[in-house]
Short mmCIF file of C-alpha atoms in Angstrom, two decimals:
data_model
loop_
_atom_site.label_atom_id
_atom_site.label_comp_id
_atom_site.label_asym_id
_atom_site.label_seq_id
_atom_site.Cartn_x
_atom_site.Cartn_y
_atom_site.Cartn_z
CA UNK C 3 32.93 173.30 35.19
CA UNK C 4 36.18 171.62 34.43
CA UNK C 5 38.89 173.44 32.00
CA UNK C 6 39.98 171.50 29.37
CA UNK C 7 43.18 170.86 30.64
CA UNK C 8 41.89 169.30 33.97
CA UNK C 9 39.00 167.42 31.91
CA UNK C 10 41.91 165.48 29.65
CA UNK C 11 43.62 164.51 32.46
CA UNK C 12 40.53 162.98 35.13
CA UNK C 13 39.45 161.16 31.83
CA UNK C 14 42.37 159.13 31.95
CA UNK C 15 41.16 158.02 35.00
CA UNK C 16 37.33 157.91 34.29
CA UNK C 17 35.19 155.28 33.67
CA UNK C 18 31.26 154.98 32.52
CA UNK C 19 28.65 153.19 34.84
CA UNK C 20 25.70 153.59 32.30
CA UNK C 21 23.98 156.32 34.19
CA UNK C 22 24.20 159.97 33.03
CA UNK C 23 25.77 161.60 35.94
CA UNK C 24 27.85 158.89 36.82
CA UNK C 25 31.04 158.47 36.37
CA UNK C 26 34.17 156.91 39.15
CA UNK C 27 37.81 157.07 38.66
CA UNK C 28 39.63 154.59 37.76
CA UNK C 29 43.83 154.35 37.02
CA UNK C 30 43.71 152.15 33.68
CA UNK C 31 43.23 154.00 30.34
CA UNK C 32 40.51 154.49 27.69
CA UNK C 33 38.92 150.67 25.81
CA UNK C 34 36.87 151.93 22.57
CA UNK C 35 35.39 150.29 19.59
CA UNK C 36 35.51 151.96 16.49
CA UNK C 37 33.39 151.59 13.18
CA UNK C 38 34.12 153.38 9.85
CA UNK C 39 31.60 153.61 7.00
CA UNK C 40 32.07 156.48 5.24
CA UNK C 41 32.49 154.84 1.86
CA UNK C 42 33.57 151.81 0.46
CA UNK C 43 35.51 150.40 3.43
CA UNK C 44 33.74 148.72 6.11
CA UNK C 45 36.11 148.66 8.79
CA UNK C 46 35.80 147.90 12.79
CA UNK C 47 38.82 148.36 15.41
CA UNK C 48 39.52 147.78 19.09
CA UNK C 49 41.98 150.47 20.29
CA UNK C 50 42.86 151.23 23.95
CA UNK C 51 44.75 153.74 25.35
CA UNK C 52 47.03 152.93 28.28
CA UNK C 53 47.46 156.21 30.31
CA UNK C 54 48.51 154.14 33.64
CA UNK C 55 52.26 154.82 32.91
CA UNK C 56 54.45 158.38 31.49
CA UNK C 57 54.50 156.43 28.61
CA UNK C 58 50.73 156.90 27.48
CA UNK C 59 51.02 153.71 25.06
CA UNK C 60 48.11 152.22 23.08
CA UNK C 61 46.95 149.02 21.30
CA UNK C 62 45.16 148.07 18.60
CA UNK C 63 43.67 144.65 19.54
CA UNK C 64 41.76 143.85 16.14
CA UNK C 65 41.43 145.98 12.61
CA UNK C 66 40.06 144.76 10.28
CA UNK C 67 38.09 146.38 6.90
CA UNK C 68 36.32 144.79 4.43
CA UNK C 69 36.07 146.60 1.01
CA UNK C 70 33.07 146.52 -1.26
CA UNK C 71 33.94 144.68 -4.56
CA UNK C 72 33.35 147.34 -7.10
CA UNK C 73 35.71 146.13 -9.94
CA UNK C 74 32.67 145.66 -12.53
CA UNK C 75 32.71 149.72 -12.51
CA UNK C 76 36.44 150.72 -12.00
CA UNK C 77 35.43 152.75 -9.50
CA UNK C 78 33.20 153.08 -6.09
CA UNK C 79 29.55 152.29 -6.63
CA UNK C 80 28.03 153.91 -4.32
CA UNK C 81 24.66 151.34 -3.82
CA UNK C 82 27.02 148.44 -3.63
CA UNK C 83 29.10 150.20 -1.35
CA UNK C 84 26.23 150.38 0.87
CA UNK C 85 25.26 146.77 0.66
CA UNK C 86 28.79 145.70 1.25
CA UNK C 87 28.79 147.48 4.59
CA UNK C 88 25.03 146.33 5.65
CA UNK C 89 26.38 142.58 4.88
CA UNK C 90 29.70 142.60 6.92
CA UNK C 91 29.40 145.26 9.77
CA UNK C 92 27.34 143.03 11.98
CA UNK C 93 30.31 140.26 11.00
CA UNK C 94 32.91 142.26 12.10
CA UNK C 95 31.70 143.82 15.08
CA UNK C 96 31.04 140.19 16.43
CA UNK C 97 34.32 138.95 15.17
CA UNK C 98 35.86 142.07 17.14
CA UNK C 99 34.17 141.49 20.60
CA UNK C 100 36.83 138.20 20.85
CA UNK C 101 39.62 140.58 20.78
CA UNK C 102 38.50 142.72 23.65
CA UNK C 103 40.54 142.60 26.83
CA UNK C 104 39.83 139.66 29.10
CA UNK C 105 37.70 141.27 31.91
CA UNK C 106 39.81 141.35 35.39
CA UNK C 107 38.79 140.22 38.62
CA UNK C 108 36.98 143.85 39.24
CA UNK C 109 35.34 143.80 35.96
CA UNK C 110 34.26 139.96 36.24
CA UNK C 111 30.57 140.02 37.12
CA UNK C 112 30.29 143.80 37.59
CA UNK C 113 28.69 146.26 34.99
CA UNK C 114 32.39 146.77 33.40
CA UNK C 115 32.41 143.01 31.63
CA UNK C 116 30.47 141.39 29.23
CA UNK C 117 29.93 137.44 28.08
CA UNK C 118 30.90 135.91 25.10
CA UNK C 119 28.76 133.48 23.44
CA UNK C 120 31.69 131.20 24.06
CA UNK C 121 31.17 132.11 28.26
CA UNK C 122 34.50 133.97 28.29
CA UNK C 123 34.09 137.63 29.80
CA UNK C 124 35.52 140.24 28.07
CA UNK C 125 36.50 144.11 29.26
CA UNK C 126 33.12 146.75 28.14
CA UNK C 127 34.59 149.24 25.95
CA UNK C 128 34.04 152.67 27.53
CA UNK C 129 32.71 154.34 24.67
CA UNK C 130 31.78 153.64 21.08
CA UNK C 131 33.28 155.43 18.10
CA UNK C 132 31.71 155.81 15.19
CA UNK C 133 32.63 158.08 11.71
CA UNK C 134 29.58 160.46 12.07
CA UNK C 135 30.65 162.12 8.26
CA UNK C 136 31.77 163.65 5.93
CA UNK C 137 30.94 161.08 3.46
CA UNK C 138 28.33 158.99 1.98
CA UNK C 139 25.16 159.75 4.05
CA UNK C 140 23.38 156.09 3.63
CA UNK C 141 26.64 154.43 4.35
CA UNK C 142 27.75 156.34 7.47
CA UNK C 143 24.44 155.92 8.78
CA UNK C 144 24.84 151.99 8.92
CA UNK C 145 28.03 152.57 10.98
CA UNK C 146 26.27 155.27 13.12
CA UNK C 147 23.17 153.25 13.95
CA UNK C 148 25.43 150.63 14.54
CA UNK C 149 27.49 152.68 17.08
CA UNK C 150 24.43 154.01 18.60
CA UNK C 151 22.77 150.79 19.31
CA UNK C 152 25.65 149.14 21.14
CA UNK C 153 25.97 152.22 22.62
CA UNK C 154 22.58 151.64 24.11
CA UNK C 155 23.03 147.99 24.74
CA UNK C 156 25.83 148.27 27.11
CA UNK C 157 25.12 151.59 28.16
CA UNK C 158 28.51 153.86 27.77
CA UNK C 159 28.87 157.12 25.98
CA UNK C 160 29.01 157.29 22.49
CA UNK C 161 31.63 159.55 19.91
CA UNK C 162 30.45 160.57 16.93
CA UNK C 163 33.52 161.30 14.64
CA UNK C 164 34.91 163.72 11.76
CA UNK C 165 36.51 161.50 9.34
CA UNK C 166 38.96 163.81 8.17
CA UNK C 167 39.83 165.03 11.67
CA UNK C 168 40.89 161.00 12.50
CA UNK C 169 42.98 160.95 9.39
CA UNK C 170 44.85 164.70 10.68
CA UNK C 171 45.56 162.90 13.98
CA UNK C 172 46.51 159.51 12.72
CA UNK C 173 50.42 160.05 13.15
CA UNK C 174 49.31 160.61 16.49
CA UNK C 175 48.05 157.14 17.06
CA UNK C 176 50.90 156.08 15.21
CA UNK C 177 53.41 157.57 17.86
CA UNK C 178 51.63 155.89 20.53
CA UNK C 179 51.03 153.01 19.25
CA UNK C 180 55.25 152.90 18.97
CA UNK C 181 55.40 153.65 22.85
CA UNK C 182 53.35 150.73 23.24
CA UNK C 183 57.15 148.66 22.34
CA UNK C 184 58.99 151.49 24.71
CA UNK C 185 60.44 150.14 27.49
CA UNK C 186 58.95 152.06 30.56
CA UNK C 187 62.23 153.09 31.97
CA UNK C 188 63.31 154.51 28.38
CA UNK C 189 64.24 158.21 29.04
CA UNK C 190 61.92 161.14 27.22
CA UNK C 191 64.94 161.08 24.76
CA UNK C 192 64.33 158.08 23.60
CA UNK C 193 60.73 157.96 23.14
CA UNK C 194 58.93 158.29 19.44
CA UNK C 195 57.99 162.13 18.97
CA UNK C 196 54.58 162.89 18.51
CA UNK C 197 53.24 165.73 16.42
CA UNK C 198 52.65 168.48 18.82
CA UNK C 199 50.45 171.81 17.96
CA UNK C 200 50.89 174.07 15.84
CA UNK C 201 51.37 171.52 12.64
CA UNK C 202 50.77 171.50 8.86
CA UNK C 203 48.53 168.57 7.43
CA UNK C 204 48.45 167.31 3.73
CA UNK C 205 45.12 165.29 3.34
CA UNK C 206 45.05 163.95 0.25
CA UNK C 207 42.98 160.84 -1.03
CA UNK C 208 40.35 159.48 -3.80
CA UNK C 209 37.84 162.34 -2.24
CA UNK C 210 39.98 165.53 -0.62
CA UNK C 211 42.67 167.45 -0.95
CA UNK C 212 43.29 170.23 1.40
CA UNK C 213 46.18 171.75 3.60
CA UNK C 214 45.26 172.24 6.96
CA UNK C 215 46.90 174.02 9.93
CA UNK C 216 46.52 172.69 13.00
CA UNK C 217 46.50 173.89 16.32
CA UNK C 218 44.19 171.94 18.82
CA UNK C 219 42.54 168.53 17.99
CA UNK C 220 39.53 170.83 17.04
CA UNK C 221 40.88 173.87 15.70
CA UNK C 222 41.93 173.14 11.85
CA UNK C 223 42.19 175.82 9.36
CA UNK C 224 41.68 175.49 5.64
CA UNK C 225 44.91 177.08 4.10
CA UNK C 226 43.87 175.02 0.48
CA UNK C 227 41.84 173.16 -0.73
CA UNK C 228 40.98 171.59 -4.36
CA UNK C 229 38.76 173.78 -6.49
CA UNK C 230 37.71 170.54 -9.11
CA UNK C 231 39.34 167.55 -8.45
CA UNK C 232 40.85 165.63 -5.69
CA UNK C 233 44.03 164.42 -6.44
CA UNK C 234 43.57 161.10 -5.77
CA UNK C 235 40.41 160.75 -7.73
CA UNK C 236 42.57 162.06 -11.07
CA UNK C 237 45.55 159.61 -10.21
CA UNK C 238 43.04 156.62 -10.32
CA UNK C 239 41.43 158.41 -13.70
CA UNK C 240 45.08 158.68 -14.96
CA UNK C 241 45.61 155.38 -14.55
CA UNK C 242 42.39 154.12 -16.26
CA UNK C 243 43.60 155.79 -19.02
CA UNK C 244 47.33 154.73 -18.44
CA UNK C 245 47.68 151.23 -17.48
CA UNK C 246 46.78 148.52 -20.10
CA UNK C 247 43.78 146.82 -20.02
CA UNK C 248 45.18 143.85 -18.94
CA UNK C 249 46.12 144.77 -16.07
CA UNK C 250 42.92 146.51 -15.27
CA UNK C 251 41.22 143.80 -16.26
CA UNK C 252 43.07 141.59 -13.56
CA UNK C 253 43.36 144.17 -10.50
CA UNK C 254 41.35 142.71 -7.69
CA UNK C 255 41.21 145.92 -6.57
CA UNK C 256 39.83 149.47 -7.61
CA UNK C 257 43.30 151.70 -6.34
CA UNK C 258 44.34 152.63 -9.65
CA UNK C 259 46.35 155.06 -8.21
CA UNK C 260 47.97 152.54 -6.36
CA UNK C 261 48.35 150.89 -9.15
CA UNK C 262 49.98 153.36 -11.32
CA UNK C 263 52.47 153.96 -9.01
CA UNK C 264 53.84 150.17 -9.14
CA UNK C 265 53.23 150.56 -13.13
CA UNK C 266 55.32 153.46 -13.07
CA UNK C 267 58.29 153.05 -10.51
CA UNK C 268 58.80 149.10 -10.18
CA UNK C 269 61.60 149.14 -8.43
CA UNK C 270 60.60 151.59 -6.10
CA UNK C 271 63.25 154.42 -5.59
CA UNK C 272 65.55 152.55 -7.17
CA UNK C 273 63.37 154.33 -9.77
CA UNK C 274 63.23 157.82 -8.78
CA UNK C 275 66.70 158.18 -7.04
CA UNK C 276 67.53 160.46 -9.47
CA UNK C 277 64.84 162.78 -8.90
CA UNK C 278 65.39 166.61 -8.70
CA UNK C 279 62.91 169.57 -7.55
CA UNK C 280 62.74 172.62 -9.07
CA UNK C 281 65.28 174.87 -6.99
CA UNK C 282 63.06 178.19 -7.69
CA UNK C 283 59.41 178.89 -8.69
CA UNK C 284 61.02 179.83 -12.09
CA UNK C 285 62.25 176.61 -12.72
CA UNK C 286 58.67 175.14 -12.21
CA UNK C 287 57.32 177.72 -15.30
CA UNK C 288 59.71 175.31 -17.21
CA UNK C 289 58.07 173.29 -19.77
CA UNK C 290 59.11 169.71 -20.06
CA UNK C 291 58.03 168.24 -23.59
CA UNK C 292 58.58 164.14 -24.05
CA UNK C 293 60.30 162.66 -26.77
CA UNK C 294 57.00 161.75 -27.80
CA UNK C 295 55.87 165.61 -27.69
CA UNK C 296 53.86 165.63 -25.07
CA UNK C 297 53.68 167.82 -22.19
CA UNK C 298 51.79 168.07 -19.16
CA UNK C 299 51.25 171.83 -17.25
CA UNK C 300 51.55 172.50 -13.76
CA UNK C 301 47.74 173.99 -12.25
CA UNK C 302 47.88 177.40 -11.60
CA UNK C 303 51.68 177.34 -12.66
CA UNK C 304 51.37 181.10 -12.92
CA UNK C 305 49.75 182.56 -9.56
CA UNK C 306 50.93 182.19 -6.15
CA UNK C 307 47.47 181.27 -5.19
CA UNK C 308 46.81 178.69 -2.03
CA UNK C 309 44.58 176.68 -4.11
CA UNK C 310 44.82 173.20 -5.84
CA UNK C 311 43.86 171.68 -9.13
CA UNK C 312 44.48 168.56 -10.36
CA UNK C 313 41.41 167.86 -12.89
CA UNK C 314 43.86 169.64 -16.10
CA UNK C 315 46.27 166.79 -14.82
CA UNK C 316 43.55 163.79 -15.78
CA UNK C 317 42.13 165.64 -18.47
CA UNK C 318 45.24 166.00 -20.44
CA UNK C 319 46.23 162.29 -19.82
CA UNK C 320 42.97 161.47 -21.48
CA UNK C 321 43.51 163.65 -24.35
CA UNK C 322 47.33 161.75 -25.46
CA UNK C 323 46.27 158.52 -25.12
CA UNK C 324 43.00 159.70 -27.29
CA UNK C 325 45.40 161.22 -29.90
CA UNK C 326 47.04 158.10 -30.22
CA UNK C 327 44.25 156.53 -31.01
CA UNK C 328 42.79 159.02 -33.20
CA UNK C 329 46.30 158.24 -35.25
CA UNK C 330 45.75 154.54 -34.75
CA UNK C 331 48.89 153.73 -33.00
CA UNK C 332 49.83 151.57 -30.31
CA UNK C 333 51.18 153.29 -26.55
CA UNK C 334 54.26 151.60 -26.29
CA UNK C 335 54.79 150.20 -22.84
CA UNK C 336 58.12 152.81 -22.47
CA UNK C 337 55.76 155.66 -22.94
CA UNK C 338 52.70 154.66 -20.62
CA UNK C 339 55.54 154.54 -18.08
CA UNK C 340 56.52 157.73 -18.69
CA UNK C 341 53.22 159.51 -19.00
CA UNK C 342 52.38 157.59 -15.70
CA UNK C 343 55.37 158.99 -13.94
CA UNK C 344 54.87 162.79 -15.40
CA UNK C 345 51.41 162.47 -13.79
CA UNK C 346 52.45 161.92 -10.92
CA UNK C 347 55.35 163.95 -10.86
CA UNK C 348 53.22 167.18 -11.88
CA UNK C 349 50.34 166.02 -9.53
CA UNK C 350 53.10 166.44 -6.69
CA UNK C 351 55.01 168.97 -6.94
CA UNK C 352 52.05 171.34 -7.66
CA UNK C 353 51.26 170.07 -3.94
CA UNK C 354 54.65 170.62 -2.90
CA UNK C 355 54.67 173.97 -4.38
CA UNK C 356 51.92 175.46 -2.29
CA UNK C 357 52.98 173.19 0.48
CA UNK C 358 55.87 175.25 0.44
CA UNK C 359 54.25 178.74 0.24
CA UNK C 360 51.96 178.07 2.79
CA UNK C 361 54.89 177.35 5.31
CA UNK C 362 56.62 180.82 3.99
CA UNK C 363 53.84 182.68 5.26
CA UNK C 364 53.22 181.02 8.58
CA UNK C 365 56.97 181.40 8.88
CA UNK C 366 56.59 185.09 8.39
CA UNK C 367 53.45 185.22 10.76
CA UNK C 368 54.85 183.64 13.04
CA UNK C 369 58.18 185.82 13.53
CA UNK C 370 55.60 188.94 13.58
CA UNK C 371 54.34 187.61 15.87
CA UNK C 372 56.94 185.65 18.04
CA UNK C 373 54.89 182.36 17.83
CA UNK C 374 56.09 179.02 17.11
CA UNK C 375 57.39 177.89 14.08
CA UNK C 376 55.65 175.22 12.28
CA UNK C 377 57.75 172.32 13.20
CA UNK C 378 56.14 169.16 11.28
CA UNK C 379 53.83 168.71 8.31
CA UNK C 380 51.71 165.84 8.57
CA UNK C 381 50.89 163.75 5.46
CA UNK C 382 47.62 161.69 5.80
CA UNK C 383 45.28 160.11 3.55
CA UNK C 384 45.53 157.12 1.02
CA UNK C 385 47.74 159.06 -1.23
CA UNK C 386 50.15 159.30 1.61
CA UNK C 387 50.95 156.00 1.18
CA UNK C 388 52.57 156.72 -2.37
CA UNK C 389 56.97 156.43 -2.00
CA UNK C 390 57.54 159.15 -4.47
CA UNK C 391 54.88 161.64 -2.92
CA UNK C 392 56.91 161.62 -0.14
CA UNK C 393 60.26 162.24 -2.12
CA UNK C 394 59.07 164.64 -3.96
CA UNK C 395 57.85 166.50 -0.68
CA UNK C 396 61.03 165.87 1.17
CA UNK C 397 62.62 167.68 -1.75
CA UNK C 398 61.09 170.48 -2.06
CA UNK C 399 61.40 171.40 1.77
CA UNK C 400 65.09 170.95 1.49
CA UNK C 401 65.85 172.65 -1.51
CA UNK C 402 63.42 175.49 -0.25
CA UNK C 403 64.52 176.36 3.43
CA UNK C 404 62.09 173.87 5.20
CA UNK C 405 64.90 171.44 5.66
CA UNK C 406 63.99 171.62 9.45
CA UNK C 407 60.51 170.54 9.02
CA UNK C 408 59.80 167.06 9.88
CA UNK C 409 57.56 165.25 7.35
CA UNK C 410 55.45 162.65 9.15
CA UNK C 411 52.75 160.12 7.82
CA UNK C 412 51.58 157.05 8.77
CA UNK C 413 51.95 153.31 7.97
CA UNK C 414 50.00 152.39 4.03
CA UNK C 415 48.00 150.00 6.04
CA UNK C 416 46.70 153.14 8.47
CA UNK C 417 47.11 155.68 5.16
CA UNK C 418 43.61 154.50 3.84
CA UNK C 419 40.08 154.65 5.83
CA UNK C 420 40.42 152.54 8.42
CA UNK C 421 38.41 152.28 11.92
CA UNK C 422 41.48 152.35 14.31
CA UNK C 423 42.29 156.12 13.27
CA UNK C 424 38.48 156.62 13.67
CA UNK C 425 39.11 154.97 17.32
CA UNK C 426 41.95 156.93 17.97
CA UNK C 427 40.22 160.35 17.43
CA UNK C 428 37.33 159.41 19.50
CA UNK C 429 39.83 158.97 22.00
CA UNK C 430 41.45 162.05 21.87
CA UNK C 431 37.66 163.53 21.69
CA UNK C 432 36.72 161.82 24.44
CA UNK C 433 39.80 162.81 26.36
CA UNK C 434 38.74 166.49 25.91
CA UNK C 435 35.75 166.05 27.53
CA UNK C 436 32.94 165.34 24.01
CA UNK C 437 31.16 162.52 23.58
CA UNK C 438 27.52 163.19 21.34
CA UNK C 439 24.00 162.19 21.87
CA UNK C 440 22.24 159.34 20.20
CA UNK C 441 19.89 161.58 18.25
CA UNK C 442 22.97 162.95 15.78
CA UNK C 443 22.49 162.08 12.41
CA UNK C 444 25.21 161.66 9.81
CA UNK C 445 26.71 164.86 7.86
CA UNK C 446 27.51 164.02 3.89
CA UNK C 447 29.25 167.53 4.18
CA UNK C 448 31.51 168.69 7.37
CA UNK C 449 33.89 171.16 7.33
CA UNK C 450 37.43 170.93 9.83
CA UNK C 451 37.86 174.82 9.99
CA UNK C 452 35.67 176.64 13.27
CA UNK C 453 35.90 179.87 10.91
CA UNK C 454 33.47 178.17 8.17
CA UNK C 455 29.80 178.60 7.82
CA UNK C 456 28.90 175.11 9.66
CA UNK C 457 31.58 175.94 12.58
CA UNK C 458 33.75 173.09 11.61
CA UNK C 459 34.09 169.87 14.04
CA UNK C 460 32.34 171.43 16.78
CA UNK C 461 30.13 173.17 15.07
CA UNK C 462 27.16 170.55 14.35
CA UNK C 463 24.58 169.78 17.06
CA UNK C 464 24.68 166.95 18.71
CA UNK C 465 27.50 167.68 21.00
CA UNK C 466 27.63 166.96 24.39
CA UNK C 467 30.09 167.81 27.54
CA UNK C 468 30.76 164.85 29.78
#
């Protein structure tokens, strides 16, 4: 049986015939399609991976998502959700196949290329990816039967993949999708640095908040995790509550939390250039009352527990703009800005905070143990794509001893679920030497750590070695 090691590299040169033992080499890299359905974003991508050169570049030759119009209920309905993706998957996947890679002379004719409607003959991916979960289980199953079936019809392997996994790995794609603008004759030196193992990962969006440690594309432990809340979901309920109703009433889309954060800092950091961190723990403790006399409490301000909580956060945003009113006044526009920006200030440095005492304790396991320090923390995740998140991080690593620690995250546009990151992962899953059989269903629950009860990524069945 191959190692790991040697599997990752004769992948690069593999290719799939459509029969089950076999597989030739070939020198050009990996062609996927990718589909994401795991909520309200239907999204399809064409990514390859060039792994001909030292510069291991890839493409993205078509994203695109589609999200399902769920303004009438500020908020994600799930059955519409579901309709949304059953009416445009088919759409996009055809609108996709133009944007695969015009077949070459070898492929022309052969089982490698298939024909357009239009009689133009495209490059067959070499594998489908699809999001196999966590998430909505009547969504990702459209996606998944999807996957499957063209998985059938053109008979290459198929990757089902962990949603939050893509998003861990997504500043991966995003280094390599910069190499793809290298210069081959660029030196190492000059080359985008990609986020080697061990790393820290923030994922934080409308449905998880966790801090992961990562040290193989399937070995991610759980340092923290959200006990009520995910942060994202209480920014967008914040901001319900926040933003006038107006602007609400006008948004063409459902990220409030997007939204609050262009309510709140309109100029950007021109806004929040004079922001300070807390130097010590102590100074968090502080309370900071408005000059309206309101306040708003760190979670768990207290403990130095790994845990998050960010549901006190909405709740107590409801309860001021109830009190005012209860008094029958008016929120003047000064003071929704300011209870938007406390939100989000509190929201993130309480993730800072035990950002920053996970990293003390790896830092102290690892000089036990003369390991590697944690070099990078990853931030992932449609709250990712928030400016002053990422200030306030930056912040607190500097003030704090991390100042060493890179902070990486990807583009806004690859922040939120999107099928190229779900490409990208299948990719590096494929790489390793996994692809999974047609008869996997979809997983509305799925851990990332190997140490939990359903044994993480690898831990479902369904897996298969190539």
């Amino acid at each position: 049986m191959l190692t790991s090691s040697s599997t990752a590299a004769l992948l690069r040169k593999r290719i799939w015939t459509g029969s089950r033992n076999c597989i030739q080499y070939r020198r050009r890299g990996l062609l996927t399609l990718a589909i994401e359905t795991s909520c309200d974003d239907t999204s399809v991508a064409i990514v390859e991976k060039d792994s001909s050169t030292h510069i291991n570049s890839t493409k993205v030759h078509f994203l695109e998502s589609i999200t399902a119009d769920t303004r009438e209920y500020r908020g994600i309905h799930p059955l519409l959700a579901l309709e949304s993706h059953q009416e445009n998957l088919a759409k996009l996947v055809n609108k996709a196949l133009k944007h695969l890679p015009a077949a070459t002379e070898t492929d022309s004719g052969g089982p490698r290329s298939i024909t357009l409607a239009d009689g133009s003959r495209r490059r067959k991916p070499d594998f489908i990816s699809t999001t196999r979960g966590p998430g909505m289980r009547s969504n990702l199953f459209v996606g998944l039967d999807t996957g499957k079936g063209l998985s059938v019809a053109w008979q290459i392997p198929f990757v089902g993949v962990h949603h939050m996994q893509a998003h861990l790995l997504t500043p991966r794609l995003v280094s390599s999708l910069s190499r793809a603008q290298t210069d081959s004759h660029d030196t190492a030196s000059n080359l985008p640095t990609t986020p080697e193992f061990p790393f820290l990962s923030i994922l934080v969006s409308g449905g998880h908040s966790i801090l992961v440690k990562s040290s193989s594309i399937t070995d991610h432990e759980i340092l923290a995790s959200s006990v009520d809340t995910a942060i994202g979901d209480a920014l967008d309920k914040s901001a319900r509550e926040i933003l006038p109703t107006t602007l609400l009433n006008e948004a063409k889309t459902t990220m409030y939390g997007k939204m609050l954060e262009q309510f709140a800092f309109p100029n950007g950091s021109f806004d929040y250039a004079d922001y300070s961190p807390p130097k010590t723990r102590g100074e968090e403790l502080v309370k900071r009352e408005s000059p309206w006399g309101w306040s708003l409490t760190a979670p768990f301000a207290n403990t130095r527990e790994l845990r998050f909580g960010f549901s006190s956060i909405a709740t107590t945003v409801t309860k001021v703009m109830g009190s005012k009113e209860k008094g029958g006044q008016s929120m003047s526009h000064e003071e929704r800005v300011a209870l938007a920006r406390e939100a989000m200030r509190v929201s993130f440095e309480h993730l800072a905070s035990r950002t920053v005492m996970a990293l003390e304790g790896l830092r102290q396991q690892a000089e036990k143990a003369g390991e590697q320090e944690i070099k990078t923390l990853v931030v992932s995740g449609g709250v990712a794509a928030n400016r002053f998140l990422m200030t306030v991080l930056r912040s607190f690593l500097d003030i704090r001893g991390f100042a060493n620690v890179d902070i990486v995250a990807p583009p806004p546009y690859l922040c939120t679920d999107n099928a190229a990151m779900i490409g990208w992962a299948g990719i590096e899953m494929f790489e390793a030497g996994w692809r999974t059989d047609l008869g996997s269903r979809a997983l509305r629950k799925w851990t990332l750590d190997p140490r939990a009860e359903d044994g993480g990524i690898l831990g479902p069945t369904g897996w298969e070695r190539l």
